[in-house]
Coordinates of C-alpha atoms and ligand atoms in Angstrom, one line a residue:
M1 CA 19.8 20.4 -82.0
P2 CA 17.2 17.3 -81.4
I3 CA 14.2 17.7 -79.6
K4 CA 15.4 15.8 -76.3
F5 CA 18.3 17.9 -75.6
L6 CA 15.7 21.0 -75.2
T7 CA 14.0 21.8 -72.1
P8 CA 10.8 21.0 -71.4
R9 CA 9.9 24.6 -71.4
Q10 CA 11.4 25.3 -74.6
Q11 CA 9.7 21.7 -76.3
T12 CA 6.0 23.1 -75.3
L13 CA 7.2 26.6 -76.6
L14 CA 8.1 24.8 -80.0
A15 CA 5.3 22.7 -80.4
L16 CA 2.6 25.8 -79.2
A17 CA 4.8 27.8 -82.5
A18 CA 4.3 24.7 -84.7
V19 CA 0.5 24.6 -83.5
L20 CA 0.4 28.5 -84.6
I21 CA 2.0 27.9 -87.9
F22 CA -0.1 25.2 -88.6
G23 CA -3.5 27.2 -88.0
L24 CA -2.3 30.1 -90.1
F25 CA -1.0 27.6 -93.1
I26 CA -4.8 26.4 -93.2
Y27 CA -6.6 29.7 -92.7
S28 CA -4.1 30.8 -95.7
I29 CA -5.8 27.5 -98.0
T30 CA -9.4 27.5 -96.3
S31 CA -11.2 29.5 -94.1
L32 CA -11.5 30.9 -90.8
Q33 CA -13.0 28.0 -88.9
T34 CA -11.7 25.5 -90.8
A35 CA -8.8 26.6 -89.3
L36 CA -10.3 27.3 -86.6
I37 CA -11.8 23.2 -85.8
Y38 CA -7.6 22.5 -87.0
T39 CA -6.2 24.6 -84.6
L40 CA -8.4 23.5 -81.6
V41 CA -7.6 19.9 -82.4
A42 CA -3.7 20.5 -82.3
M43 CA -4.2 22.4 -79.5
L44 CA -5.9 19.2 -78.0
A45 CA -3.1 17.0 -79.5
L46 CA 0.0 19.1 -77.9
V47 CA -2.4 19.4 -74.4
C48 CA -2.4 15.6 -74.4
W49 CA 1.0 15.4 -74.9
I50 CA 2.0 17.5 -72.5
C51 CA 0.1 15.8 -69.7
L52 CA 1.7 12.5 -71.0
K53 CA 5.4 14.0 -71.0
L54 CA 4.5 15.4 -67.2
T55 CA 3.3 11.9 -65.5
D56 CA 6.3 10.4 -67.5
G57 CA 8.2 13.1 -65.6
W58 CA 6.6 12.3 -62.0
L59 CA 6.6 8.4 -62.5
N60 CA 10.2 8.9 -63.5
A61 CA 10.9 10.9 -60.4
N62 CA 9.0 8.3 -58.0
E63 CA 11.3 5.3 -59.8
A64 CA 14.6 7.7 -58.9
D65 CA 13.3 8.2 -55.0
Q66 CA 12.2 4.5 -54.3
L67 CA 15.9 3.2 -56.0
R68 CA 17.6 6.1 -53.7
H69 CA 15.3 4.3 -50.6
D70 CA 16.4 0.7 -51.4
Q71 CA 19.7 1.8 -52.1
S72 CA 20.2 3.4 -48.3
K73 CA 18.4 0.4 -46.8
I74 CA 21.0 -1.8 -48.9
T75 CA 23.6 0.4 -47.5
A76 CA 22.4 0.6 -43.5
R77 CA 22.0 -3.3 -44.0
I78 CA 25.5 -3.6 -45.2
D79 CA 27.1 -1.4 -42.6
R80 CA 24.5 -3.2 -39.8
Y81 CA 26.1 -7.0 -41.0
R82 CA 29.7 -5.5 -40.7
L83 CA 29.3 -3.8 -37.6
S84 CA 28.6 -7.2 -36.1
L85 CA 30.8 -8.7 -38.0
S86 CA 33.1 -5.8 -36.5
A87 CA 31.7 -7.3 -32.7
L88 CA 32.6 -10.9 -33.5
P89 CA 35.5 -12.5 -31.5
E90 CA 36.2 -14.8 -34.0
G91 CA 38.6 -13.3 -36.5
V92 CA 37.2 -13.1 -40.4
V93 CA 38.8 -12.2 -43.5
L94 CA 37.3 -11.5 -46.8
F95 CA 39.5 -12.3 -50.0
R96 CA 39.4 -12.8 -52.9
K97 CA 40.9 -15.8 -55.6
G98 CA 44.6 -14.3 -55.9
H99 CA 44.3 -13.6 -52.2
T100 CA 44.1 -10.1 -52.2
I101 CA 42.4 -8.7 -49.0
E102 CA 39.0 -7.0 -49.5
W103 CA 37.9 -6.9 -45.3
C104 CA 38.8 -8.1 -42.2
N105 CA 37.6 -7.4 -39.1
P106 CA 39.7 -6.1 -35.6
A107 CA 39.9 -9.1 -34.2
A108 CA 41.1 -10.8 -37.7
E109 CA 43.7 -7.9 -37.5
T110 CA 44.4 -9.3 -33.7
H111 CA 44.8 -13.0 -34.9
L112 CA 46.8 -12.4 -38.1
G113 CA 48.8 -9.2 -37.6
I114 CA 46.6 -7.4 -40.5
K115 CA 46.4 -4.3 -40.9
L116 CA 43.1 -3.0 -43.2
T117 CA 44.2 0.3 -43.8
V118 CA 47.6 -1.0 -45.1
H119 CA 47.4 -4.1 -46.2
L120 CA 43.5 -3.6 -48.3
G121 CA 44.4 -4.9 -51.9
L122 CA 47.6 -6.9 -51.0
P123 CA 47.5 -10.6 -51.5
L124 CA 47.5 -12.8 -48.5
K125 CA 51.1 -14.4 -48.8
S126 CA 52.5 -10.6 -48.2
V127 CA 51.0 -9.9 -45.3
I128 CA 50.6 -13.4 -43.3
E129 CA 54.0 -14.3 -42.8
D130 CA 53.3 -18.1 -41.3
P131 CA 54.1 -20.2 -44.2
R132 CA 51.6 -23.2 -42.5
I133 CA 48.4 -20.6 -43.7
V134 CA 49.6 -19.8 -46.2
D135 CA 50.1 -23.3 -47.3
Y136 CA 46.9 -24.1 -46.2
L137 CA 45.0 -21.0 -48.5
E138 CA 47.3 -22.2 -51.3
K139 CA 45.9 -25.7 -51.5
G140 CA 42.3 -24.6 -51.3
D141 CA 41.3 -28.0 -49.3
Y142 CA 39.5 -26.8 -46.4
S143 CA 37.4 -29.5 -44.9
K144 CA 39.7 -29.4 -41.8
P145 CA 40.5 -26.4 -40.0
I146 CA 44.5 -25.9 -38.8
K147 CA 45.9 -25.3 -35.7
V148 CA 48.2 -22.0 -35.8
R149 CA 49.7 -19.7 -33.6
S150 CA 48.1 -16.3 -33.4
K151 CA 50.2 -13.2 -33.4
E152 CA 49.2 -12.3 -30.1
V153 CA 52.0 -14.0 -27.9
G154 CA 51.4 -17.2 -26.4
R155 CA 47.9 -17.9 -27.8
E156 CA 46.4 -20.8 -29.8
L157 CA 44.0 -20.3 -33.2
L158 CA 42.1 -22.3 -34.9
L159 CA 41.8 -21.5 -38.6
S160 CA 39.5 -22.6 -41.4
A161 CA 38.5 -21.1 -44.7
V162 CA 35.4 -21.8 -46.7
V163 CA 34.4 -20.9 -50.1
A164 CA 32.4 -17.8 -50.4
D165 CA 31.0 -17.3 -53.7
N166 CA 33.1 -18.0 -57.3
T167 CA 35.2 -15.3 -57.1
H168 CA 36.0 -15.1 -52.4
F169 CA 36.5 -16.5 -49.7
I170 CA 36.1 -16.0 -46.0
I171 CA 38.8 -17.1 -43.2
V172 CA 38.1 -17.6 -40.1
T173 CA 40.2 -17.3 -36.7
H174 CA 39.0 -19.1 -33.5
D175 CA 41.3 -18.3 -30.0
I176 CA 41.3 -21.9 -28.4
T177 CA 43.5 -20.6 -25.9
E178 CA 41.0 -21.0 -22.9
Q179 CA 40.3 -24.0 -24.2
H180 CA 43.4 -25.6 -24.2
R181 CA 43.8 -24.4 -21.2
I182 CA 40.7 -26.2 -19.7
D183 CA 41.2 -29.6 -21.7
S184 CA 44.8 -30.2 -19.9
M185 CA 43.7 -28.8 -16.8
R186 CA 40.6 -31.8 -17.0
K187 CA 43.2 -34.3 -18.5
D188 CA 45.7 -33.5 -15.9
F189 CA 42.8 -33.4 -12.9
V190 CA 41.5 -37.0 -14.3
A191 CA 44.9 -37.8 -14.3
N192 CA 46.0 -37.0 -10.9
V193 CA 42.6 -38.5 -9.3
S194 CA 43.1 -41.8 -10.9
H195 CA 46.5 -41.7 -9.3
E196 CA 45.6 -40.8 -5.9
L197 CA 43.2 -43.6 -6.1
R198 CA 45.5 -46.4 -7.3
T199 CA 48.1 -45.5 -4.7
P200 CA 45.7 -46.4 -1.6
L201 CA 43.7 -48.9 -3.3
T202 CA 46.8 -50.7 -4.7
V203 CA 47.9 -51.7 -1.1
V204 CA 44.4 -52.7 0.1
T205 CA 44.6 -55.1 -2.6
G206 CA 48.0 -56.5 -1.9
F207 CA 47.0 -57.1 2.1
L208 CA 43.6 -58.1 1.2
D209 CA 45.7 -60.6 -1.3
M210 CA 48.1 -62.0 1.1
I211 CA 45.1 -62.4 3.7
I212 CA 43.1 -64.4 1.7
N213 CA 45.9 -66.4 -0.1
G214 CA 49.0 -66.2 1.7
P215 CA 49.5 -68.2 4.7
K216 CA 47.6 -68.0 7.7
L217 CA 48.1 -65.0 9.7
D218 CA 49.1 -64.2 13.5
E219 CA 45.8 -62.5 15.1
K220 CA 48.7 -59.6 15.6
T221 CA 50.2 -59.3 11.9
L222 CA 46.5 -59.7 11.0
R223 CA 45.3 -56.8 13.1
E224 CA 48.2 -55.0 12.2
Q225 CA 47.6 -55.0 8.7
L226 CA 44.2 -54.0 9.2
K227 CA 45.0 -51.1 10.8
L228 CA 47.0 -50.1 7.3
M229 CA 44.5 -50.9 5.4
Q230 CA 42.3 -48.8 7.1
E231 CA 44.6 -46.2 6.7
E232 CA 44.5 -46.5 3.2
A233 CA 40.5 -46.5 2.8
S234 CA 40.4 -43.3 5.2
R235 CA 42.9 -41.8 3.2
M236 CA 40.4 -42.7 0.1
Q237 CA 37.6 -41.4 1.6
N238 CA 39.0 -37.8 2.5
L239 CA 40.0 -37.5 -1.1
V240 CA 36.2 -38.3 -2.4
N241 CA 35.0 -36.0 0.4
D242 CA 37.7 -33.2 -1.0
L243 CA 36.5 -33.6 -4.5
L244 CA 33.2 -33.9 -3.6
A245 CA 33.6 -30.4 -2.1
L246 CA 35.0 -28.9 -5.1
S247 CA 32.5 -30.4 -7.2
R248 CA 29.9 -29.0 -5.0
L249 CA 31.6 -25.3 -4.9
E250 CA 31.8 -25.3 -8.8
N251 CA 27.9 -26.6 -8.8
K252 CA 27.4 -23.8 -7.0
D253 CA 29.0 -21.4 -9.1
D254 CA 26.8 -22.4 -11.9
N255 CA 23.9 -22.0 -10.0
D256 CA 24.1 -18.7 -8.7
A257 CA 23.5 -20.0 -5.0
D258 CA 21.8 -18.7 -2.0
D259 CA 22.1 -15.5 -0.6
P260 CA 24.6 -14.6 1.9
E261 CA 24.0 -14.9 5.8
I262 CA 25.5 -12.9 8.8
V263 CA 28.7 -15.1 9.9
S264 CA 29.5 -14.8 13.9
M265 CA 33.4 -15.4 13.8
T266 CA 33.8 -14.9 17.4
R267 CA 31.5 -18.0 17.7
M268 CA 32.6 -20.3 15.0
V269 CA 36.2 -19.3 15.6
P270 CA 36.4 -21.3 19.1
G271 CA 34.3 -24.2 17.4
I272 CA 37.2 -24.4 15.1
A273 CA 40.0 -24.5 17.7
E274 CA 38.0 -26.9 19.3
D275 CA 38.5 -29.0 16.4
G276 CA 42.3 -28.7 15.8
I277 CA 42.7 -29.7 19.0
A278 CA 41.0 -32.4 18.3
V279 CA 43.3 -33.3 15.3
S280 CA 46.4 -32.2 17.0
Q281 CA 45.4 -34.8 20.5
G282 CA 47.6 -32.3 21.9
R283 CA 50.8 -32.2 20.2
H284 CA 50.7 -29.1 19.7
L285 CA 49.4 -26.0 21.7
I286 CA 46.7 -23.6 20.3
D287 CA 45.4 -21.0 20.7
T288 CA 42.9 -18.5 20.2
R289 CA 43.5 -14.4 19.8
I290 CA 39.7 -12.5 19.2
T291 CA 40.1 -9.1 19.0
T292 CA 36.7 -8.0 17.6
D293 CA 33.3 -8.9 18.1
K294 CA 32.6 -8.0 14.3
A295 CA 30.5 -10.4 12.4
V296 CA 31.0 -11.0 8.3
L297 CA 29.1 -11.7 5.3
G298 CA 28.9 -14.7 3.7
H299 CA 28.5 -18.9 3.4
V300 CA 28.6 -20.1 6.8
D301 CA 29.2 -24.0 5.8
E302 CA 31.8 -22.6 3.0
I303 CA 33.8 -19.7 5.5
R304 CA 34.0 -22.5 8.2
S305 CA 35.3 -25.6 6.1
A306 CA 38.0 -23.1 4.7
C307 CA 38.6 -21.9 8.1
L308 CA 39.2 -25.7 10.0
N309 CA 41.6 -26.6 6.5
L310 CA 43.7 -24.0 7.7
V311 CA 43.7 -25.1 10.9
T312 CA 44.5 -29.2 9.6
N313 CA 47.0 -28.0 7.8
A314 CA 49.2 -26.3 10.2
V315 CA 48.4 -29.0 12.6
R316 CA 50.0 -31.1 9.8
Y317 CA 52.8 -29.3 8.6
T318 CA 53.9 -28.2 12.4
P319 CA 56.2 -30.5 14.2
D320 CA 54.9 -32.4 17.5
G321 CA 55.2 -29.5 20.5
G322 CA 54.6 -26.5 17.8
K323 CA 52.5 -23.6 18.4
I324 CA 49.5 -22.4 16.5
V325 CA 47.0 -19.0 16.7
I326 CA 44.0 -18.7 15.2
S327 CA 43.0 -15.3 15.7
W328 CA 40.3 -12.9 14.4
N329 CA 41.0 -9.3 14.3
Y330 CA 40.2 -6.1 12.7
D331 CA 42.4 -4.2 11.0
P332 CA 41.7 -0.4 11.1
V333 CA 44.2 1.3 8.0
E334 CA 42.9 -1.8 5.5
K335 CA 39.0 -1.7 6.7
A336 CA 38.9 -5.1 7.1
C337 CA 38.7 -7.9 9.2
V338 CA 41.3 -10.6 9.1
Y339 CA 41.5 -14.0 10.1
S340 CA 44.2 -15.9 10.2
V341 CA 46.2 -19.3 11.3
K342 CA 49.9 -19.1 12.4
D343 CA 52.0 -21.5 12.7
N344 CA 55.8 -22.4 13.5
G345 CA 55.9 -25.2 11.1
I346 CA 58.4 -26.0 8.4
G347 CA 57.0 -23.6 6.2
I348 CA 57.3 -23.0 2.5
A349 CA 60.0 -22.0 0.0
K350 CA 59.1 -18.5 -1.7
E351 CA 58.7 -20.2 -5.2
D352 CA 56.1 -23.2 -4.1
I353 CA 53.7 -20.3 -2.5
P354 CA 52.1 -19.3 -5.1
R355 CA 51.2 -22.6 -6.6
L356 CA 49.2 -23.9 -3.1
T357 CA 46.0 -23.5 -4.1
E358 CA 46.7 -25.4 -7.6
R359 CA 44.3 -28.8 -7.5
F360 CA 47.3 -31.3 -6.0
Y361 CA 50.2 -29.5 -5.3
R362 CA 52.4 -30.5 -2.7
V363 CA 55.1 -29.3 -1.5
D364 CA 56.2 -32.8 0.2
K365 CA 54.2 -35.2 -1.6
S366 CA 54.9 -38.5 0.4
R367 CA 54.5 -36.0 3.3
S368 CA 51.2 -34.9 2.7
R369 CA 50.1 -38.2 2.5
E370 CA 51.3 -39.6 5.0
K371 CA 49.7 -36.8 7.1
G372 CA 46.0 -37.7 5.8
G373 CA 46.4 -34.7 3.2
T374 CA 44.5 -34.8 -0.1
G375 CA 46.6 -31.9 -2.4
L376 CA 43.2 -30.4 -2.3
G377 CA 43.1 -28.3 0.3
L378 CA 43.9 -25.3 -0.5
A379 CA 42.1 -24.8 -3.4
I380 CA 39.0 -25.5 -1.4
V381 CA 40.0 -22.4 0.4
K382 CA 40.6 -20.7 -2.9
H383 CA 37.8 -21.5 -4.1
V384 CA 35.8 -20.5 -1.2
A385 CA 37.9 -17.0 -0.6
I386 CA 36.5 -16.3 -4.2
R387 CA 32.9 -17.3 -4.0
N388 CA 32.6 -15.0 -0.6
G389 CA 34.9 -12.3 -1.9
C390 CA 37.6 -12.4 0.6
K391 CA 41.4 -13.2 -0.3
L392 CA 43.5 -15.7 0.9
K393 CA 47.0 -14.4 1.9
I394 CA 49.7 -16.7 2.5
E395 CA 52.9 -15.7 3.8
S396 CA 55.7 -18.4 4.7
E397 CA 59.5 -18.8 5.7
L398 CA 61.0 -21.9 4.7
G399 CA 62.0 -23.6 8.6
K400 CA 60.8 -20.8 10.5
G401 CA 56.6 -21.6 9.8
S402 CA 53.6 -19.9 8.3
T403 CA 50.3 -17.4 8.1
F404 CA 47.7 -18.2 5.8
S405 CA 45.0 -15.7 6.2
L406 CA 41.5 -14.9 4.7
I407 CA 41.0 -10.8 4.3
F408 CA 37.0 -9.8 4.7
P409 CA 36.8 -6.6 3.0
S410 CA 35.0 -3.8 4.7
E411 CA 31.9 -4.5 2.2
L412 CA 31.6 -7.8 4.2
I413 CA 31.5 -6.5 7.7
V414 CA 28.6 -6.5 9.4
D415 CA 29.0 -4.2 12.9
Ligands
ADP1 P1 47.1 -31.3 1.3 O1 46.5 -31.6 1.6 O2 48.2 -31.7 0.9 O3 47.8 -30.6 2.9 P2 46.3 -28.4 0.9 O4 45.9 -28.0 -0.8 O5 45.6 -28.3 1.8 O6 47.3 -30.4 0.3 O7 47.9 -27.8 0.9 C1 49.1 -28.0 -0.4 C2 50.4 -28.0 0.3 O8 50.3 -27.2 0.3 C3 50.4 -29.3 1.4 O9 51.2 -30.5 0.5 C4 52.0 -28.5 1.9 O10 52.9 -28.6 1.3 C5 51.3 -27.0 1.7 N1 51.1 -26.1 3.2 C6 49.8 -26.0 3.3 N2 49.8 -25.1 4.4 C7 50.8 -25.5 4.8 C8 51.5 -24.7 6.4 N3 51.0 -24.6 7.4 N4 52.5 -25.4 6.4 C9 53.4 -25.3 5.4 N5 53.3 -26.3 4.4 C10 51.6 -25.9 4.1

């Protein structure tokens, strides 16, 4: 049996026995004194050997401890990276050359329909159904990302791949649905604003051209044309005012506006009714019904502009002689205060109601324009409602009339 297969204790005993035999051997051929000297020297050598062995073992044990410590540190670090990658909203898939899946995070599972527990080690080709992705990965030109459909219904992804090292690649997927929606909303918005401004501008420049370059107009015709130009100019002014109001609201959203204040609706509602009467110029019967003296918490200017907007709309879309009721009530069942504007005007078809608060959505464009509408009023009201914590409710029946209400929940009510 080779010596290194003996235990340290067996090795020490064997060495001790060898020293004793060596001492006896020396004694047999020389004197006792010489044998003792040789035995002592041999014992000294044995002690040194044992010491060296012990130090070596201690060093080895220390090295093993260090190695174990380093290993657990690396494992903890890998776990942390894995945890961070798992929390990312972006999908991440690690795959090998030859395209077998090695790891992916939960977002990638949702985006690409991968199930790590099932698909681990399988070729991507057999897991991902979209041939565009497979083609992109196989071609190996990852300089530009590609747009693909997510496995989540109705969502879109930007997918790119990067080379990690000689054998590994990473796919990254980014959900761009929201960004896409915002981009197309912005484009629509710019197109709508341009269109809304172009119409009155065309009319004004047309009249100006006629006045400057056309035959001399008599006083009456000139006045008529100037009046039409004034109407178009005020239409543009209304639009710019509404755009500014919307932009102010959006800025306040971003900059976390001032604290809400106590808004006395019993004081505000009669003022709004007076403004409504001024807009109507006696063409409608405008009534107010205030049955509670409760106030609410909110931003007074914003709430006033939303409340007035609903009254202006009622005037706009109620034929002459119609009736408008502005009320402020407490609903004990819902424990909410309700500001409402009820008219017996043209009403709105059921299918149009959900779209009324979209910017520039109008049921009848020419009617709205003719009445000085911009198509932004209800978008502003909705924005104010959300900012102030209340709800906009629209009830309407075509040909019979509409009721627009702002509902203030109990937490906004001040007794
Ligand atoms: P506008 O400036 O065109 O009035 P709004 O955003 O205020 O824009 O309203 C959007 C559309 O909702 C209007 O164009 C109109 O078709 C409809 N609408 C709003 N209020 C009423 C109402 N009281 N009665 C009937 N239709 C209304």
